[in-house]
Amino acid sequence: MEAILLVGGQGTRLRPLTISTPKPLLPTAGVAFLAHQLARAHAEGVERIVFATSYRAEMFEEAFGNRAHGVDLVYVVEDEPLGTGGAIRNAARALTSGPDDPVLILNGDILSGHDVRAQVKLHEEAGAAVTLHLTEVDDPSRFGCVPTDDHGRVTAFLEKTPDPVTNQINAGCYVFRRSVIDTIPEGEVVSVERETFPALIASGATVMGHVESGYWLDVGTPEAFVRGSRDLVLGALASPAMPGEPGERLTLPGASVAADAVVAGGTSIGRGAVIESGATVTGSVLLDDAFVAEGATVRDSVLSRGARVGGGAVLDGVVLGDGAVVGPGNELRGGLRVWPGVELPPTAVRFSADT
Ligand code: GTP
């Protein structure tokens, strides 16, 4: 089976991490986020993937070449971002599938353990135009929701509302009949979520919902990105691409961790990163050459390449951009983001977004 992977978004919610690296290439549990998706797609029977690229397009081919994790790869670049539907239509020119074949569409920022083969089987048995993976969430008011009838047929594609009719939401993985992709207008900005799916339902086309609520995470925000990396390191979601066994921490070659530092909770430590004596690092992502000095505490945070945390500083739920420096004795909490290259002098900040 062939797939189209949507990776052209700017990842604005993940800035400053996405200034130098597109979201799907951010190191996650030791490898580019997409490596986990490619390995999983291969395990689910996908043989060839067309990357729909736009933002920092050239970086994808540099990262993966023409074959990785058992899958053949081709790249299609948009001159201007075309939105999710326009990107699918544009990438379809590189498909080799026939008109009735199923084509898998994957959002490039989803970690999912769902059964893709079962989704494809439902699609083929129903003779559907499109079959969506739907997952159930506790608070559907934060998402658009997707009700289905007793036969699993999607009856509506609803925008966010404070009073949702179902807890089923669009999980960002679709099976399209190839010929249906060809009905999306060419060379235009189109959203599958806002335009294509509602129009297909209104026209009476068969749109099916494959409801499965195993592990699922949209890594579009810093909190979710940290959680995704942590879950992979801890083994909450198994990934064939993980460069090590699941456990409390993943230490890449060339990293250095003092014997009396406490590093746990699914932390990943990049190449050349250093954690000094007496430091505590839990549930965090340290990219290459990050540095945590003596006695510092880092929790649920991301330290980008070369970012430095000074002695005794405390970080909780914080994102440091490339080369950012937090001087000794600072205390940063509650979603604070420090832009690349910014240096906070010693004890300059005692900040909590909550106070
Ligand atoms: P935010 O800016 O933080 O919302 O992130 P995003 O740009 O990734 O947008 P969103 O999470 O809504 O996108 C869902 C998926 O579609 C991601 O995998 C994006 O890379 C991809 N995507 C969004 N817009 C485009 C586009 O115009 N072209 C292409 N090729 N992919 C897109």
CSV table of C-alpha atoms and ligand atoms in Angstrom, one decimal:
chain,number,residue,atom,x,y,z
A,1,MET,CA,0.0,0.0,0.0
A,2,GLU,CA,1.0,3.6,-0.6
A,3,ALA,CA,0.7,6.5,1.8
A,4,ILE,CA,0.9,10.3,1.7
A,5,LEU,CA,2.6,11.9,4.8
A,6,LEU,CA,1.6,15.5,5.5
A,7,VAL,CA,4.7,17.3,6.8
A,8,GLY,CA,4.4,20.8,5.4
A,9,GLY,CA,3.0,22.7,8.4
A,10,GLN,CA,5.0,25.4,10.2
A,11,GLY,CA,4.4,24.0,13.7
A,12,THR,CA,3.7,27.4,15.2
A,13,ARG,CA,2.5,26.0,18.5
A,14,LEU,CA,5.9,24.4,19.0
A,15,ARG,CA,8.0,27.5,18.5
A,16,PRO,CA,10.8,28.1,19.2
A,17,LEU,CA,11.6,24.4,18.7
A,18,THR,CA,10.4,24.5,15.1
A,19,ILE,CA,12.3,27.6,14.1
A,20,SER,CA,15.3,25.6,12.9
A,21,THR,CA,13.7,22.1,12.5
A,22,PRO,CA,10.2,21.2,11.2
A,23,LYS,CA,8.0,19.5,13.8
A,24,PRO,CA,8.1,16.0,12.2
A,25,LEU,CA,12.0,16.1,12.3
A,26,LEU,CA,12.3,17.1,16.0
A,27,PRO,CA,14.3,14.4,17.9
A,28,THR,CA,11.9,12.4,19.9
A,29,ALA,CA,13.1,9.5,22.0
A,30,GLY,CA,16.5,9.7,20.3
A,31,VAL,CA,15.4,9.8,16.6
A,32,ALA,CA,13.5,12.1,14.3
A,33,PHE,CA,9.8,12.0,15.2
A,34,LEU,CA,9.0,10.7,11.7
A,35,ALA,CA,11.2,7.7,12.2
A,36,HIS,CA,8.7,6.3,14.6
A,37,GLN,CA,5.9,6.8,12.1
A,38,LEU,CA,7.9,5.3,9.2
A,39,ALA,CA,8.7,2.2,11.2
A,40,ARG,CA,5.2,1.8,12.3
A,41,ALA,CA,3.8,2.4,8.8
A,42,HIS,CA,6.2,-0.3,7.5
A,43,ALA,CA,4.9,-2.7,10.2
A,44,GLU,CA,1.3,-2.0,9.0
A,45,GLY,CA,2.1,-2.9,5.4
A,46,VAL,CA,2.9,0.4,3.8
A,47,GLU,CA,5.6,0.0,1.1
A,48,ARG,CA,5.9,3.5,-0.4
A,49,ILE,CA,5.4,7.0,1.1
A,50,VAL,CA,5.0,10.3,-0.7
A,51,PHE,CA,6.1,13.2,1.6
A,52,ALA,CA,3.9,16.3,1.1
A,53,THR,CA,6.4,19.0,2.1
A,54,SER,CA,6.5,22.8,2.2
A,55,TYR,CA,8.1,24.4,5.3
A,56,ARG,CA,11.8,23.6,5.3
A,57,ALA,CA,11.1,21.0,2.6
A,58,GLU,CA,14.8,20.1,1.8
A,59,MET,CA,15.4,18.9,5.3
A,60,PHE,CA,13.2,15.8,4.9
A,61,GLU,CA,15.1,14.3,2.0
A,62,GLU,CA,18.4,15.1,3.7
A,63,ALA,CA,17.1,13.2,6.8
A,64,PHE,CA,15.7,10.1,5.1
A,65,GLY,CA,16.9,9.8,1.5
A,66,ASN,CA,14.9,7.5,-0.8
A,67,ARG,CA,14.5,4.6,1.5
A,68,ALA,CA,14.2,4.3,5.3
A,69,HIS,CA,12.8,1.9,7.9
A,70,GLY,CA,11.8,-0.5,5.1
A,71,VAL,CA,9.8,2.0,3.1
A,72,ASP,CA,10.5,3.7,-0.3
A,73,LEU,CA,10.3,7.5,-0.1
A,74,VAL,CA,9.5,10.2,-2.6
A,75,TYR,CA,9.2,14.0,-2.0
A,76,VAL,CA,6.7,16.5,-3.4
A,77,VAL,CA,7.2,20.2,-2.6
A,78,GLU,CA,4.5,22.8,-2.6
A,79,ASP,CA,5.6,26.3,-3.8
A,80,GLU,CA,3.0,27.8,-1.4
A,81,PRO,CA,1.5,25.8,1.5
A,82,LEU,CA,-1.8,24.3,0.1
A,83,GLY,CA,-3.4,23.2,3.4
A,84,THR,CA,-4.1,19.6,4.2
A,85,GLY,CA,-6.4,18.9,1.3
A,86,GLY,CA,-4.4,20.8,-1.3
A,87,ALA,CA,-1.3,19.0,-0.1
A,88,ILE,CA,-2.9,15.6,-0.5
A,89,ARG,CA,-4.1,16.5,-4.0
A,90,ASN,CA,-0.6,17.9,-5.0
A,91,ALA,CA,1.3,14.9,-3.6
A,92,ALA,CA,-1.1,12.4,-5.4
A,93,ARG,CA,0.7,13.1,-8.7
A,94,ALA,CA,3.6,10.9,-7.3
A,95,LEU,CA,1.3,8.0,-6.4
A,96,THR,CA,1.4,4.8,-8.5
A,97,SER,CA,-1.9,3.3,-7.1
A,98,GLY,CA,-4.9,2.6,-9.3
A,99,PRO,CA,-8.2,4.5,-9.1
A,100,ASP,CA,-9.9,2.1,-6.7
A,101,ASP,CA,-6.8,1.4,-4.5
A,102,PRO,CA,-6.8,2.5,-0.9
A,103,VAL,CA,-4.2,5.2,-0.1
A,104,LEU,CA,-3.3,6.0,3.5
A,105,ILE,CA,-3.0,9.6,4.6
A,106,LEU,CA,-1.0,10.4,7.7
A,107,ASN,CA,-0.6,13.6,9.6
A,108,GLY,CA,3.0,14.0,10.4
A,109,ASP,CA,2.5,14.9,14.1
A,110,ILE,CA,0.5,12.0,15.4
A,111,LEU,CA,1.7,9.1,17.6
A,112,SER,CA,-0.8,6.3,17.3
A,113,GLY,CA,-0.9,2.6,18.2
A,114,HIS,CA,-4.1,1.9,16.3
A,115,ASP,CA,-4.6,-1.0,13.9
A,116,VAL,CA,-4.2,0.5,10.4
A,117,ARG,CA,-4.9,-2.9,8.7
A,118,ALA,CA,-8.3,-3.1,10.5
A,119,GLN,CA,-9.0,0.5,9.3
A,120,VAL,CA,-8.2,-0.5,5.7
A,121,LYS,CA,-10.3,-3.7,6.0
A,122,LEU,CA,-13.3,-1.7,7.1
A,123,HIS,CA,-12.7,0.8,4.2
A,124,GLU,CA,-12.6,-2.0,1.6
A,125,GLU,CA,-15.6,-4.0,3.0
A,126,ALA,CA,-17.7,-0.8,3.1
A,127,GLY,CA,-16.6,0.2,-0.4
A,128,ALA,CA,-16.0,3.6,1.2
A,129,ALA,CA,-14.8,6.9,-0.4
A,130,VAL,CA,-12.9,7.7,2.8
A,131,THR,CA,-12.4,5.9,6.2
A,132,LEU,CA,-11.2,8.0,9.1
A,133,HIS,CA,-9.6,6.8,12.3
A,134,LEU,CA,-11.6,8.2,15.1
A,135,THR,CA,-10.4,8.1,18.7
A,136,GLU,CA,-12.4,8.8,21.9
A,137,VAL,CA,-11.3,11.6,24.3
A,138,ASP,CA,-12.4,12.6,27.8
A,139,ASP,CA,-12.9,16.3,26.8
A,140,PRO,CA,-14.2,16.5,23.2
A,141,SER,CA,-15.0,20.2,23.5
A,142,ARG,CA,-11.4,21.0,22.6
A,143,PHE,CA,-11.7,19.2,19.3
A,144,GLY,CA,-14.1,19.0,16.3
A,145,CYS,CA,-16.2,15.9,16.8
A,146,VAL,CA,-17.3,13.2,14.4
A,147,PRO,CA,-20.5,11.2,15.1
A,148,THR,CA,-21.2,7.9,13.4
A,149,ASP,CA,-24.4,5.8,13.0
A,150,ASP,CA,-25.0,2.2,14.1
A,151,HIS,CA,-23.1,0.9,10.9
A,152,GLY,CA,-20.0,3.1,11.6
A,153,ARG,CA,-20.9,5.6,8.9
A,154,VAL,CA,-19.9,9.2,9.6
A,155,THR,CA,-23.0,11.4,9.8
A,156,ALA,CA,-21.3,14.8,10.4
A,157,PHE,CA,-18.0,16.6,10.7
A,158,LEU,CA,-18.6,19.2,13.4
A,159,GLU,CA,-16.5,22.2,14.5
A,160,LYS,CA,-15.4,22.7,18.1
A,161,THR,CA,-18.4,23.3,20.4
A,162,PRO,CA,-18.9,23.6,24.2
A,163,ASP,CA,-21.6,20.9,23.9
A,164,PRO,CA,-20.3,18.1,21.7
A,165,VAL,CA,-22.7,15.3,20.6
A,166,THR,CA,-20.0,12.6,20.9
A,167,ASN,CA,-16.6,12.1,22.3
A,168,GLN,CA,-15.3,10.7,19.0
A,169,ILE,CA,-12.7,13.0,17.3
A,170,ASN,CA,-10.8,12.9,14.1
A,171,ALA,CA,-7.4,11.2,14.8
A,172,GLY,CA,-5.6,12.4,11.7
A,173,CYS,CA,-5.2,9.1,9.8
A,174,TYR,CA,-7.3,8.5,6.7
A,175,VAL,CA,-7.8,5.9,4.0
A,176,PHE,CA,-8.9,7.5,0.7
A,177,ARG,CA,-10.0,5.7,-2.4
A,178,ARG,CA,-7.4,7.0,-4.9
A,179,SER,CA,-10.1,8.4,-7.3
A,180,VAL,CA,-11.6,10.5,-4.5
A,181,ILE,CA,-8.3,12.3,-4.0
A,182,ASP,CA,-8.5,13.3,-7.7
A,183,THR,CA,-11.8,15.2,-7.0
A,184,ILE,CA,-10.0,17.7,-4.6
A,185,PRO,CA,-9.4,20.9,-6.6
A,186,GLU,CA,-5.9,21.2,-7.9
A,187,GLY,CA,-3.4,24.0,-7.0
A,188,GLU,CA,-5.8,25.5,-4.4
A,189,VAL,CA,-5.6,25.9,-0.7
A,190,VAL,CA,-8.0,23.3,0.7
A,191,SER,CA,-8.6,21.9,4.2
A,192,VAL,CA,-9.8,18.3,4.3
A,193,GLU,CA,-11.2,18.9,7.8
A,194,ARG,CA,-13.2,22.0,7.0
A,195,GLU,CA,-14.0,21.4,3.3
A,196,THR,CA,-13.4,17.9,1.8
A,197,PHE,CA,-14.9,15.8,4.6
A,198,PRO,CA,-18.1,17.9,5.2
A,199,ALA,CA,-18.6,18.1,1.4
A,200,LEU,CA,-18.3,14.4,0.9
A,201,ILE,CA,-20.8,13.7,3.7
A,202,ALA,CA,-23.2,16.3,2.3
A,203,SER,CA,-23.0,14.7,-1.1
A,204,GLY,CA,-24.0,11.3,0.3
A,205,ALA,CA,-20.6,9.6,-0.3
A,206,THR,CA,-19.8,6.7,2.1
A,207,VAL,CA,-17.4,8.1,4.7
A,208,MET,CA,-16.7,5.5,7.4
A,209,GLY,CA,-15.3,5.9,11.0
A,210,HIS,CA,-12.9,3.3,12.4
A,211,VAL,CA,-13.3,3.9,16.1
A,212,GLU,CA,-10.3,2.7,18.1
A,213,SER,CA,-9.1,4.3,21.3
A,214,GLY,CA,-5.7,2.8,22.1
A,215,TYR,CA,-2.6,5.0,22.5
A,216,TRP,CA,-3.0,8.3,20.5
A,217,LEU,CA,-1.3,11.6,20.9
A,218,ASP,CA,-1.1,14.8,18.8
A,219,VAL,CA,2.4,16.1,19.6
A,220,GLY,CA,1.6,19.7,18.4
A,221,THR,CA,2.2,21.5,21.7
A,222,PRO,CA,5.3,21.5,23.9
A,223,GLU,CA,3.5,19.6,26.7
A,224,ALA,CA,2.3,16.9,24.2
A,225,PHE,CA,5.7,16.7,22.5
A,226,VAL,CA,7.4,16.1,25.9
A,227,ARG,CA,4.8,13.5,26.8
A,228,GLY,CA,5.2,11.7,23.5
A,229,SER,CA,9.0,11.4,23.9
A,230,ARG,CA,8.6,10.3,27.5
A,231,ASP,CA,5.9,7.7,26.6
A,232,LEU,CA,8.2,6.2,23.9
A,233,VAL,CA,11.2,6.0,26.2
A,234,LEU,CA,9.1,4.4,28.9
A,235,GLY,CA,7.6,2.0,26.4
A,236,ALA,CA,4.0,3.1,26.8
A,237,LEU,CA,3.9,3.0,23.0
A,238,ALA,CA,6.3,0.5,21.5
A,239,SER,CA,8.3,1.8,18.5
A,240,PRO,CA,10.6,-0.3,16.3
A,241,ALA,CA,12.6,2.9,15.7
A,242,MET,CA,13.7,3.4,19.3
A,243,PRO,CA,17.5,3.3,19.5
A,244,GLY,CA,17.5,1.3,22.8
A,245,GLU,CA,15.3,-0.6,25.2
A,246,PRO,CA,12.4,1.1,26.9
A,247,GLY,CA,13.2,2.3,30.5
A,248,GLU,CA,13.5,5.2,32.8
A,249,ARG,CA,15.9,7.0,30.5
A,250,LEU,CA,17.4,6.8,27.0
A,251,THR,CA,21.1,7.9,26.8
A,252,LEU,CA,22.5,8.4,23.4
A,253,PRO,CA,26.2,7.6,22.7
A,254,GLY,CA,28.5,10.5,23.8
A,255,ALA,CA,26.2,11.8,26.5
A,256,SER,CA,27.7,12.1,30.0
A,257,VAL,CA,25.6,11.7,33.2
A,258,ALA,CA,27.2,12.0,36.7
A,259,ALA,CA,26.9,8.9,38.8
A,260,ASP,CA,24.9,10.7,41.5
A,261,ALA,CA,22.6,12.6,39.2
A,262,VAL,CA,19.0,11.4,39.2
A,263,VAL,CA,17.7,10.9,35.6
A,264,ALA,CA,14.3,9.2,35.2
A,265,GLY,CA,10.7,9.4,34.1
A,266,GLY,CA,11.4,8.7,30.4
A,267,THR,CA,14.1,11.4,29.9
A,268,SER,CA,16.1,11.2,26.7
A,269,ILE,CA,19.6,12.6,26.6
A,270,GLY,CA,21.2,13.5,23.3
A,271,ARG,CA,24.7,13.1,22.0
A,272,GLY,CA,27.3,15.2,23.8
A,273,ALA,CA,24.7,16.3,26.4
A,274,VAL,CA,26.1,16.6,30.0
A,275,ILE,CA,24.2,16.2,33.3
A,276,GLU,CA,26.4,17.1,36.3
A,277,SER,CA,26.6,15.8,39.8
A,278,GLY,CA,23.5,16.2,42.1
A,279,ALA,CA,21.2,17.3,39.2
A,280,THR,CA,17.7,15.8,38.9
A,281,VAL,CA,16.2,15.5,35.4
A,282,THR,CA,12.7,13.8,35.0
A,283,GLY,CA,10.4,13.3,32.1
A,284,SER,CA,12.4,15.7,29.9
A,285,VAL,CA,14.0,15.9,26.4
A,286,LEU,CA,17.6,17.0,26.2
A,287,LEU,CA,18.8,17.4,22.7
A,288,ASP,CA,22.5,17.1,21.6
A,289,ASP,CA,25.0,19.1,23.6
A,290,ALA,CA,22.5,20.3,26.2
A,291,PHE,CA,24.0,21.0,29.6
A,292,VAL,CA,22.6,20.7,33.1
A,293,ALA,CA,24.9,22.0,35.8
A,294,GLU,CA,25.4,20.7,39.4
A,295,GLY,CA,22.3,20.6,41.6
A,296,ALA,CA,19.9,21.9,38.9
A,297,THR,CA,16.4,20.4,38.6
A,298,VAL,CA,14.7,19.9,35.2
A,299,ARG,CA,11.2,18.5,35.0
A,300,ASP,CA,8.9,18.0,32.0
A,301,SER,CA,11.0,20.4,29.9
A,302,VAL,CA,12.8,20.5,26.5
A,303,LEU,CA,16.4,21.7,26.3
A,304,SER,CA,17.2,22.2,22.6
A,305,ARG,CA,20.7,21.9,21.1
A,306,GLY,CA,23.4,23.4,23.2
A,307,ALA,CA,21.0,24.9,25.7
A,308,ARG,CA,22.5,25.3,29.2
A,309,VAL,CA,21.0,25.2,32.7
A,310,GLY,CA,23.1,26.8,35.5
A,311,GLY,CA,23.9,25.3,38.9
A,312,GLY,CA,20.9,25.0,41.2
A,313,ALA,CA,18.4,26.4,38.7
A,314,VAL,CA,14.9,24.9,38.5
A,315,LEU,CA,12.9,24.3,35.3
A,316,ASP,CA,9.4,22.8,35.3
A,317,GLY,CA,7.4,22.6,32.0
A,318,VAL,CA,9.9,24.9,30.2
A,319,VAL,CA,11.2,25.0,26.6
A,320,LEU,CA,14.7,26.3,25.9
A,321,GLY,CA,15.6,27.1,22.3
A,322,ASP,CA,18.9,26.3,20.7
A,323,GLY,CA,21.8,27.7,22.7
A,324,ALA,CA,19.6,29.4,25.3
A,325,VAL,CA,21.2,29.9,28.7
A,326,VAL,CA,19.5,29.9,32.1
A,327,GLY,CA,22.0,31.3,34.6
A,328,PRO,CA,22.5,29.6,38.1
A,329,GLY,CA,19.7,30.0,40.6
A,330,ASN,CA,16.9,30.9,38.3
A,331,GLU,CA,13.4,29.3,38.7
A,332,LEU,CA,11.3,28.9,35.6
A,333,ARG,CA,7.9,27.2,35.5
A,334,GLY,CA,4.6,26.9,33.8
A,335,GLY,CA,5.1,26.8,30.1
A,336,LEU,CA,7.8,29.5,29.8
A,337,ARG,CA,9.7,29.5,26.5
A,338,VAL,CA,13.2,30.9,26.2
A,339,TRP,CA,14.1,31.9,22.6
A,340,PRO,CA,17.3,30.6,20.9
A,341,GLY,CA,20.5,32.3,22.1
A,342,VAL,CA,18.8,34.2,24.9
A,343,GLU,CA,20.9,34.3,28.1
A,344,LEU,CA,19.2,34.8,31.5
A,345,PRO,CA,21.8,36.1,34.0
A,346,PRO,CA,22.2,34.4,37.5
A,347,THR,CA,19.1,34.6,39.8
A,348,ALA,CA,17.4,37.0,37.4
A,349,VAL,CA,14.1,35.2,37.2
A,350,ARG,CA,11.8,33.5,39.7
A,351,PHE,CA,8.9,33.0,37.4
A,352,SER,CA,5.8,31.0,37.4
A,353,ALA,CA,3.1,31.5,34.7
A,354,ASP,CA,0.6,30.5,37.4
A,355,THR,CA,1.4,33.3,39.9
B,1,GTP,P1,0.6,24.5,14.1
B,1,GTP,O1,1.1,25.6,13.2
B,1,GTP,O2,1.2,24.5,15.4
B,1,GTP,O3,-0.9,24.4,14.1
B,1,GTP,O4,1.1,23.1,13.4
B,1,GTP,P2,1.0,22.6,11.8
B,1,GTP,O5,1.5,23.7,10.9
B,1,GTP,O6,1.7,21.3,11.8
B,1,GTP,O7,-0.5,22.4,11.6
B,1,GTP,P3,-1.5,21.2,11.9
B,1,GTP,O8,-1.0,20.6,13.2
B,1,GTP,O9,-2.9,21.6,11.8
B,1,GTP,O10,-1.2,20.2,10.7
B,1,GTP,C1,-1.6,18.9,10.7
B,1,GTP,C2,-0.6,18.1,9.7
B,1,GTP,O11,-0.8,18.6,8.4
B,1,GTP,C3,0.8,18.3,10.1
B,1,GTP,O12,1.5,17.1,9.9
B,1,GTP,C4,1.3,19.4,9.2
B,1,GTP,O13,2.7,19.2,8.8
B,1,GTP,C5,0.5,19.1,7.9
B,1,GTP,N1,0.1,20.4,7.2
B,1,GTP,C6,-0.6,21.4,7.6
B,1,GTP,N2,-0.7,22.4,6.7
B,1,GTP,C7,0.0,21.9,5.6
B,1,GTP,C8,0.2,22.4,4.3
B,1,GTP,O14,-0.2,23.5,3.9
B,1,GTP,N3,1.0,21.6,3.4
B,1,GTP,C9,1.5,20.4,3.8
B,1,GTP,N4,2.2,19.7,2.9
B,1,GTP,N5,1.2,19.9,5.0
B,1,GTP,C10,0.5,20.6,5.9
